[in-house]
mmCIF file of C-alpha atoms in Angstrom:
data_model
loop_
_atom_site.group_PDB
_atom_site.id
_atom_site.type_symbol
_atom_site.label_atom_id
_atom_site.label_comp_id
_atom_site.label_asym_id
_atom_site.label_seq_id
_atom_site.Cartn_x
_atom_site.Cartn_y
_atom_site.Cartn_z
ATOM 1 C CA UNK A 1 -152.632 -79.698 -110.394
ATOM 2 C CA UNK A 2 -153.239 -77.388 -107.176
ATOM 3 C CA UNK A 3 -152.166 -73.946 -107.240
ATOM 4 C CA UNK A 4 -152.305 -73.760 -103.392
ATOM 5 C CA UNK A 5 -150.172 -76.633 -100.670
ATOM 6 C CA UNK A 6 -151.037 -76.804 -97.330
ATOM 7 C CA UNK A 7 -147.708 -77.817 -95.090
ATOM 8 C CA UNK A 8 -148.337 -79.066 -93.108
ATOM 9 C CA UNK A 9 -151.043 -81.572 -93.471
ATOM 10 C CA UNK A 10 -152.023 -81.828 -89.724
ATOM 11 C CA UNK A 11 -151.002 -80.747 -86.729
ATOM 12 C CA UNK A 12 -152.185 -81.578 -83.384
ATOM 13 C CA UNK A 13 -150.681 -78.797 -80.693
ATOM 14 C CA UNK A 14 -151.749 -78.631 -76.631
ATOM 15 C CA UNK A 15 -154.513 -75.482 -76.463
ATOM 16 C CA UNK A 16 -152.751 -72.323 -75.334
ATOM 17 C CA UNK A 17 -150.152 -72.969 -78.131
ATOM 18 C CA UNK A 18 -149.517 -71.337 -81.081
ATOM 19 C CA UNK A 19 -150.391 -72.894 -84.835
ATOM 20 C CA UNK A 20 -148.722 -72.240 -88.250
ATOM 21 C CA UNK A 21 -149.456 -73.515 -91.472
ATOM 22 C CA UNK A 22 -147.612 -72.905 -94.741
ATOM 23 C CA UNK A 23 -149.105 -71.966 -98.161
ATOM 24 C CA UNK A 24 -146.547 -72.236 -101.121
ATOM 25 C CA UNK A 25 -148.342 -71.272 -104.624
ATOM 26 C CA UNK A 26 -146.708 -71.499 -108.421
ATOM 27 C CA UNK A 27 -148.314 -68.173 -110.367
ATOM 28 C CA UNK A 28 -148.737 -65.055 -109.818
ATOM 29 C CA UNK A 29 -151.190 -63.579 -107.431
ATOM 30 C CA UNK A 30 -153.790 -60.990 -106.695
ATOM 31 C CA UNK A 31 -154.600 -62.439 -103.330
ATOM 32 C CA UNK A 32 -154.463 -65.138 -101.207
ATOM 33 C CA UNK A 33 -157.017 -66.142 -98.940
ATOM 34 C CA UNK A 34 -156.903 -68.274 -96.046
ATOM 35 C CA UNK A 35 -160.325 -70.427 -95.008
ATOM 36 C CA UNK A 36 -161.691 -72.909 -92.155
ATOM 37 C CA UNK A 37 -164.068 -75.092 -92.250
ATOM 38 C CA UNK A 38 -165.287 -77.719 -89.623
ATOM 39 C CA UNK A 39 -165.714 -80.661 -89.482
ATOM 40 C CA UNK A 40 -169.215 -81.022 -91.531
ATOM 41 C CA UNK A 41 -169.178 -77.566 -92.496
ATOM 42 C CA UNK A 42 -168.801 -75.210 -94.949
ATOM 43 C CA UNK A 43 -165.840 -73.371 -95.390
ATOM 44 C CA UNK A 44 -165.518 -69.408 -94.111
ATOM 45 C CA UNK A 45 -163.436 -67.312 -94.715
ATOM 46 C CA UNK A 46 -160.831 -65.362 -92.819
ATOM 47 C CA UNK A 47 -157.998 -63.258 -94.018
ATOM 48 C CA UNK A 48 -157.707 -62.460 -96.812
ATOM 49 C CA UNK A 49 -154.030 -60.818 -97.917
ATOM 50 C CA UNK A 50 -153.651 -58.892 -101.225
ATOM 51 C CA UNK A 51 -150.332 -59.498 -102.593
ATOM 52 C CA UNK A 52 -148.628 -55.739 -102.473
ATOM 53 C CA UNK A 53 -149.746 -56.846 -98.782
ATOM 54 C CA UNK A 54 -146.632 -58.805 -96.095
ATOM 55 C CA UNK A 55 -148.815 -59.339 -93.040
ATOM 56 C CA UNK A 56 -151.910 -58.416 -92.110
ATOM 57 C CA UNK A 57 -153.525 -59.790 -89.075
ATOM 58 C CA UNK A 58 -157.606 -60.768 -86.999
ATOM 59 C CA UNK A 59 -157.952 -60.906 -83.900
ATOM 60 C CA UNK A 60 -155.480 -64.065 -82.964
ATOM 61 C CA UNK A 61 -155.248 -64.424 -86.225
ATOM 62 C CA UNK A 62 -151.694 -63.359 -88.434
ATOM 63 C CA UNK A 63 -151.082 -64.360 -91.839
ATOM 64 C CA UNK A 64 -147.694 -63.473 -93.898
ATOM 65 C CA UNK A 65 -146.886 -62.981 -97.303
ATOM 66 C CA UNK A 66 -144.054 -63.609 -99.367
ATOM 67 C CA UNK A 67 -144.550 -63.274 -102.842
ATOM 68 C CA UNK A 68 -141.143 -63.744 -103.454
ATOM 69 C CA UNK A 69 -141.240 -66.742 -102.658
ATOM 70 C CA UNK A 70 -144.950 -67.563 -103.647
ATOM 71 C CA UNK A 71 -145.703 -68.526 -100.316
ATOM 72 C CA UNK A 72 -148.208 -67.980 -97.438
ATOM 73 C CA UNK A 73 -147.942 -68.605 -93.510
ATOM 74 C CA UNK A 74 -151.431 -67.696 -91.168
ATOM 75 C CA UNK A 75 -150.097 -67.937 -87.404
ATOM 76 C CA UNK A 76 -153.028 -68.709 -84.889
ATOM 77 C CA UNK A 77 -152.338 -67.505 -81.666
ATOM 78 C CA UNK A 78 -153.362 -69.117 -77.875
ATOM 79 C CA UNK A 79 -155.218 -72.258 -79.202
ATOM 80 C CA UNK A 80 -159.028 -72.335 -78.195
ATOM 81 C CA UNK A 81 -160.782 -76.340 -78.345
ATOM 82 C CA UNK A 82 -162.696 -74.410 -80.956
ATOM 83 C CA UNK A 83 -160.024 -73.459 -83.839
ATOM 84 C CA UNK A 84 -160.048 -77.323 -84.521
ATOM 85 C CA UNK A 85 -161.011 -77.607 -88.054
ATOM 86 C CA UNK A 86 -159.406 -77.682 -91.785
ATOM 87 C CA UNK A 87 -157.903 -74.751 -92.545
ATOM 88 C CA UNK A 88 -157.002 -74.004 -96.723
ATOM 89 C CA UNK A 89 -155.425 -70.787 -98.546
ATOM 90 C CA UNK A 90 -156.912 -70.429 -101.349
ATOM 91 C CA UNK A 91 -155.137 -68.506 -104.559
ATOM 92 C CA UNK A 92 -157.296 -66.075 -107.139
ATOM 93 C CA UNK A 93 -156.719 -67.599 -110.679
ATOM 94 C CA UNK A 94 -158.424 -66.069 -113.366
ATOM 95 C CA UNK A 95 -161.401 -64.673 -111.993
ATOM 96 C CA UNK A 96 -161.714 -68.286 -109.834
ATOM 97 C CA UNK A 97 -160.100 -69.456 -106.202
ATOM 98 C CA UNK A 98 -158.190 -72.039 -106.090
ATOM 99 C CA UNK A 99 -158.436 -74.401 -103.244
ATOM 100 C CA UNK A 100 -155.050 -76.531 -101.431
ATOM 101 C CA UNK A 101 -155.249 -79.392 -100.615
ATOM 102 C CA UNK A 102 -156.135 -78.617 -96.637
ATOM 103 C CA UNK A 103 -154.081 -78.936 -93.472
ATOM 104 C CA UNK A 104 -156.322 -80.967 -89.935
ATOM 105 C CA UNK A 105 -155.293 -78.521 -87.002
ATOM 106 C CA UNK A 106 -156.506 -80.549 -83.350
ATOM 107 C CA UNK A 107 -156.475 -78.582 -81.095
ATOM 108 C CA UNK A 108 -156.057 -81.443 -78.001
ATOM 109 C CA UNK A 109 -157.954 -79.927 -74.628
ATOM 110 C CA UNK B 1 -179.130 -62.612 -92.899
ATOM 111 C CA UNK B 2 -179.706 -66.237 -94.273
ATOM 112 C CA UNK B 3 -176.615 -67.578 -95.385
ATOM 113 C CA UNK B 4 -175.840 -69.153 -98.705
ATOM 114 C CA UNK B 5 -179.455 -71.861 -98.656
ATOM 115 C CA UNK B 6 -178.398 -75.470 -100.530
ATOM 116 C CA UNK B 7 -180.833 -78.207 -100.711
ATOM 117 C CA UNK B 8 -181.103 -81.415 -99.888
ATOM 118 C CA UNK B 9 -178.590 -81.580 -96.788
ATOM 119 C CA UNK B 10 -178.691 -85.342 -97.861
ATOM 120 C CA UNK B 11 -179.228 -87.032 -100.650
ATOM 121 C CA UNK B 12 -178.901 -91.302 -101.283
ATOM 122 C CA UNK B 13 -179.734 -92.627 -104.495
ATOM 123 C CA UNK B 14 -179.599 -95.023 -107.055
ATOM 124 C CA UNK B 15 -176.922 -94.666 -109.808
ATOM 125 C CA UNK B 16 -178.287 -93.920 -112.780
ATOM 126 C CA UNK B 17 -180.927 -91.933 -110.939
ATOM 127 C CA UNK B 18 -180.903 -88.070 -112.178
ATOM 128 C CA UNK B 19 -179.803 -85.649 -108.925
ATOM 129 C CA UNK B 20 -180.899 -81.787 -109.138
ATOM 130 C CA UNK B 21 -178.410 -79.892 -106.457
ATOM 131 C CA UNK B 22 -180.382 -76.695 -105.227
ATOM 132 C CA UNK B 23 -178.735 -73.017 -104.024
ATOM 133 C CA UNK B 24 -179.394 -70.308 -103.561
ATOM 134 C CA UNK B 25 -177.259 -67.293 -102.995
ATOM 135 C CA UNK B 26 -176.997 -64.788 -100.846
ATOM 136 C CA UNK B 27 -179.123 -61.282 -101.795
ATOM 137 C CA UNK B 28 -176.795 -59.253 -103.533
ATOM 138 C CA UNK B 29 -174.430 -61.512 -104.399
ATOM 139 C CA UNK B 30 -173.022 -61.524 -108.326
ATOM 140 C CA UNK B 31 -170.747 -64.494 -108.735
ATOM 141 C CA UNK B 32 -172.453 -68.140 -108.064
ATOM 142 C CA UNK B 33 -169.744 -71.472 -107.831
ATOM 143 C CA UNK B 34 -170.338 -74.955 -107.274
ATOM 144 C CA UNK B 35 -167.712 -76.504 -105.772
ATOM 145 C CA UNK B 36 -167.101 -81.148 -104.602
ATOM 146 C CA UNK B 37 -165.096 -81.914 -102.394
ATOM 147 C CA UNK B 38 -164.050 -85.706 -101.873
ATOM 148 C CA UNK B 39 -161.314 -87.001 -100.062
ATOM 149 C CA UNK B 40 -158.902 -87.947 -102.926
ATOM 150 C CA UNK B 41 -159.774 -85.044 -104.309
ATOM 151 C CA UNK B 42 -160.241 -82.177 -101.954
ATOM 152 C CA UNK B 43 -161.880 -78.749 -102.927
ATOM 153 C CA UNK B 44 -162.344 -78.786 -106.430
ATOM 154 C CA UNK B 45 -164.335 -75.547 -108.908
ATOM 155 C CA UNK B 46 -166.548 -77.369 -110.423
ATOM 156 C CA UNK B 47 -168.202 -74.428 -112.850
ATOM 157 C CA UNK B 48 -168.881 -70.561 -111.559
ATOM 158 C CA UNK B 49 -171.436 -67.383 -112.703
ATOM 159 C CA UNK B 50 -171.158 -64.270 -113.248
ATOM 160 C CA UNK B 51 -174.552 -62.277 -113.341
ATOM 161 C CA UNK B 52 -176.769 -65.482 -114.247
ATOM 162 C CA UNK B 53 -174.117 -66.418 -117.119
ATOM 163 C CA UNK B 54 -171.585 -69.739 -116.739
ATOM 164 C CA UNK B 55 -168.614 -67.965 -117.309
ATOM 165 C CA UNK B 56 -166.090 -71.311 -116.908
ATOM 166 C CA UNK B 57 -167.667 -74.816 -116.953
ATOM 167 C CA UNK B 58 -164.080 -76.435 -117.646
ATOM 168 C CA UNK B 59 -164.353 -77.934 -113.730
ATOM 169 C CA UNK B 60 -167.636 -80.021 -114.820
ATOM 170 C CA UNK B 61 -166.670 -84.056 -114.746
ATOM 171 C CA UNK B 62 -168.333 -84.963 -117.465
ATOM 172 C CA UNK B 63 -171.161 -84.205 -119.641
ATOM 173 C CA UNK B 64 -173.900 -86.672 -116.778
ATOM 174 C CA UNK B 65 -173.110 -82.640 -115.141
ATOM 175 C CA UNK B 66 -175.025 -79.508 -116.159
ATOM 176 C CA UNK B 67 -175.740 -76.859 -114.114
ATOM 177 C CA UNK B 68 -177.995 -73.598 -114.902
ATOM 178 C CA UNK B 69 -178.482 -70.488 -112.636
ATOM 179 C CA UNK B 70 -181.920 -69.128 -114.713
ATOM 180 C CA UNK B 71 -182.678 -66.099 -111.862
ATOM 181 C CA UNK B 72 -180.374 -64.378 -109.480
ATOM 182 C CA UNK B 73 -181.234 -66.328 -106.486
ATOM 183 C CA UNK B 74 -181.947 -69.248 -107.864
ATOM 184 C CA UNK B 75 -179.024 -72.758 -109.151
ATOM 185 C CA UNK B 76 -178.851 -75.815 -109.500
ATOM 186 C CA UNK B 77 -176.873 -78.560 -110.612
ATOM 187 C CA UNK B 78 -177.440 -82.242 -111.999
ATOM 188 C CA UNK B 79 -175.927 -85.329 -112.307
ATOM 189 C CA UNK B 80 -178.004 -86.943 -115.100
ATOM 190 C CA UNK B 81 -176.987 -90.615 -114.828
ATOM 191 C CA UNK B 82 -175.363 -90.630 -110.929
ATOM 192 C CA UNK B 83 -172.991 -92.805 -110.687
ATOM 193 C CA UNK B 84 -171.267 -94.193 -107.279
ATOM 194 C CA UNK B 85 -168.041 -92.118 -107.496
ATOM 195 C CA UNK B 86 -169.886 -89.353 -107.436
ATOM 196 C CA UNK B 87 -170.745 -89.400 -103.788
ATOM 197 C CA UNK B 88 -169.132 -86.380 -102.466
ATOM 198 C CA UNK B 89 -169.976 -82.846 -100.986
ATOM 199 C CA UNK B 90 -170.927 -80.483 -103.584
ATOM 200 C CA UNK B 91 -171.118 -76.582 -100.970
ATOM 201 C CA UNK B 92 -172.146 -74.101 -103.013
ATOM 202 C CA UNK B 93 -170.767 -70.592 -102.764
ATOM 203 C CA UNK B 94 -171.910 -66.353 -103.336
ATOM 204 C CA UNK B 95 -169.470 -63.805 -103.325
ATOM 205 C CA UNK B 96 -170.624 -59.906 -104.171
ATOM 206 C CA UNK B 97 -169.214 -57.762 -106.818
ATOM 207 C CA UNK B 98 -167.084 -55.862 -104.276
ATOM 208 C CA UNK B 99 -164.209 -58.256 -102.799
ATOM 209 C CA UNK B 100 -163.007 -62.335 -103.800
ATOM 210 C CA UNK B 101 -164.237 -62.404 -100.861
ATOM 211 C CA UNK B 102 -166.418 -66.366 -101.057
ATOM 212 C CA UNK B 103 -169.645 -67.046 -99.246
ATOM 213 C CA UNK B 104 -170.285 -71.292 -99.057
ATOM 214 C CA UNK B 105 -173.845 -73.516 -98.066
ATOM 215 C CA UNK B 106 -173.499 -75.648 -95.840
ATOM 216 C CA UNK B 107 -173.281 -78.051 -98.719
ATOM 217 C CA UNK B 108 -175.031 -81.811 -99.746
ATOM 218 C CA UNK B 109 -174.036 -84.393 -99.105
ATOM 219 C CA UNK B 110 -174.865 -86.937 -101.753
ATOM 220 C CA UNK B 111 -174.885 -90.586 -101.637
ATOM 221 C CA UNK B 112 -174.368 -92.822 -105.126
ATOM 222 C CA UNK B 113 -174.949 -96.263 -103.674
#
């Protein structure tokens, strides 16, 4: 079964609004990563948060990690049409990454 | 800098044919990963190499699939014989020794008729 499970599966918002995606996982981790995939492209790394970190920022991205609840969230502020993509969380397990099914984000102009 | 390079970008073949997918990782990266992505199963890790040595091939679906990494700059994923259910996008990714971040190639879209 997937280590990471994203929620919601799909999200559609208006440009300028904030988008929040969640990820839950089952076992203990060293770190959690978020990736973006544009249609027909490979995945692009967005941000990595370690198990001893609770929050991390990168530009308009904010990631939180709650190891007690085994969950993480990705917040994209002031969304743009170019943010339309699928977003995946990935957790490390035995030197490899296990990806969730992803959240498909659509930003409407 | 060139990213991860995959070839071909698209492959259409008939059932029973041999298919070879190629990957050139980023120079200096010592880990290489092969993934398969489908709508039904999402992104699955097939096999990964560390310093050209296969570490975990538990994701390889069956004996029809094989992967090699003869040197630090080249890897192949071979399917022989191919079947329609192998149709998917196959990604190669590489990772440097100082981070767990993976860098993905553009993928090969395989269609087996």
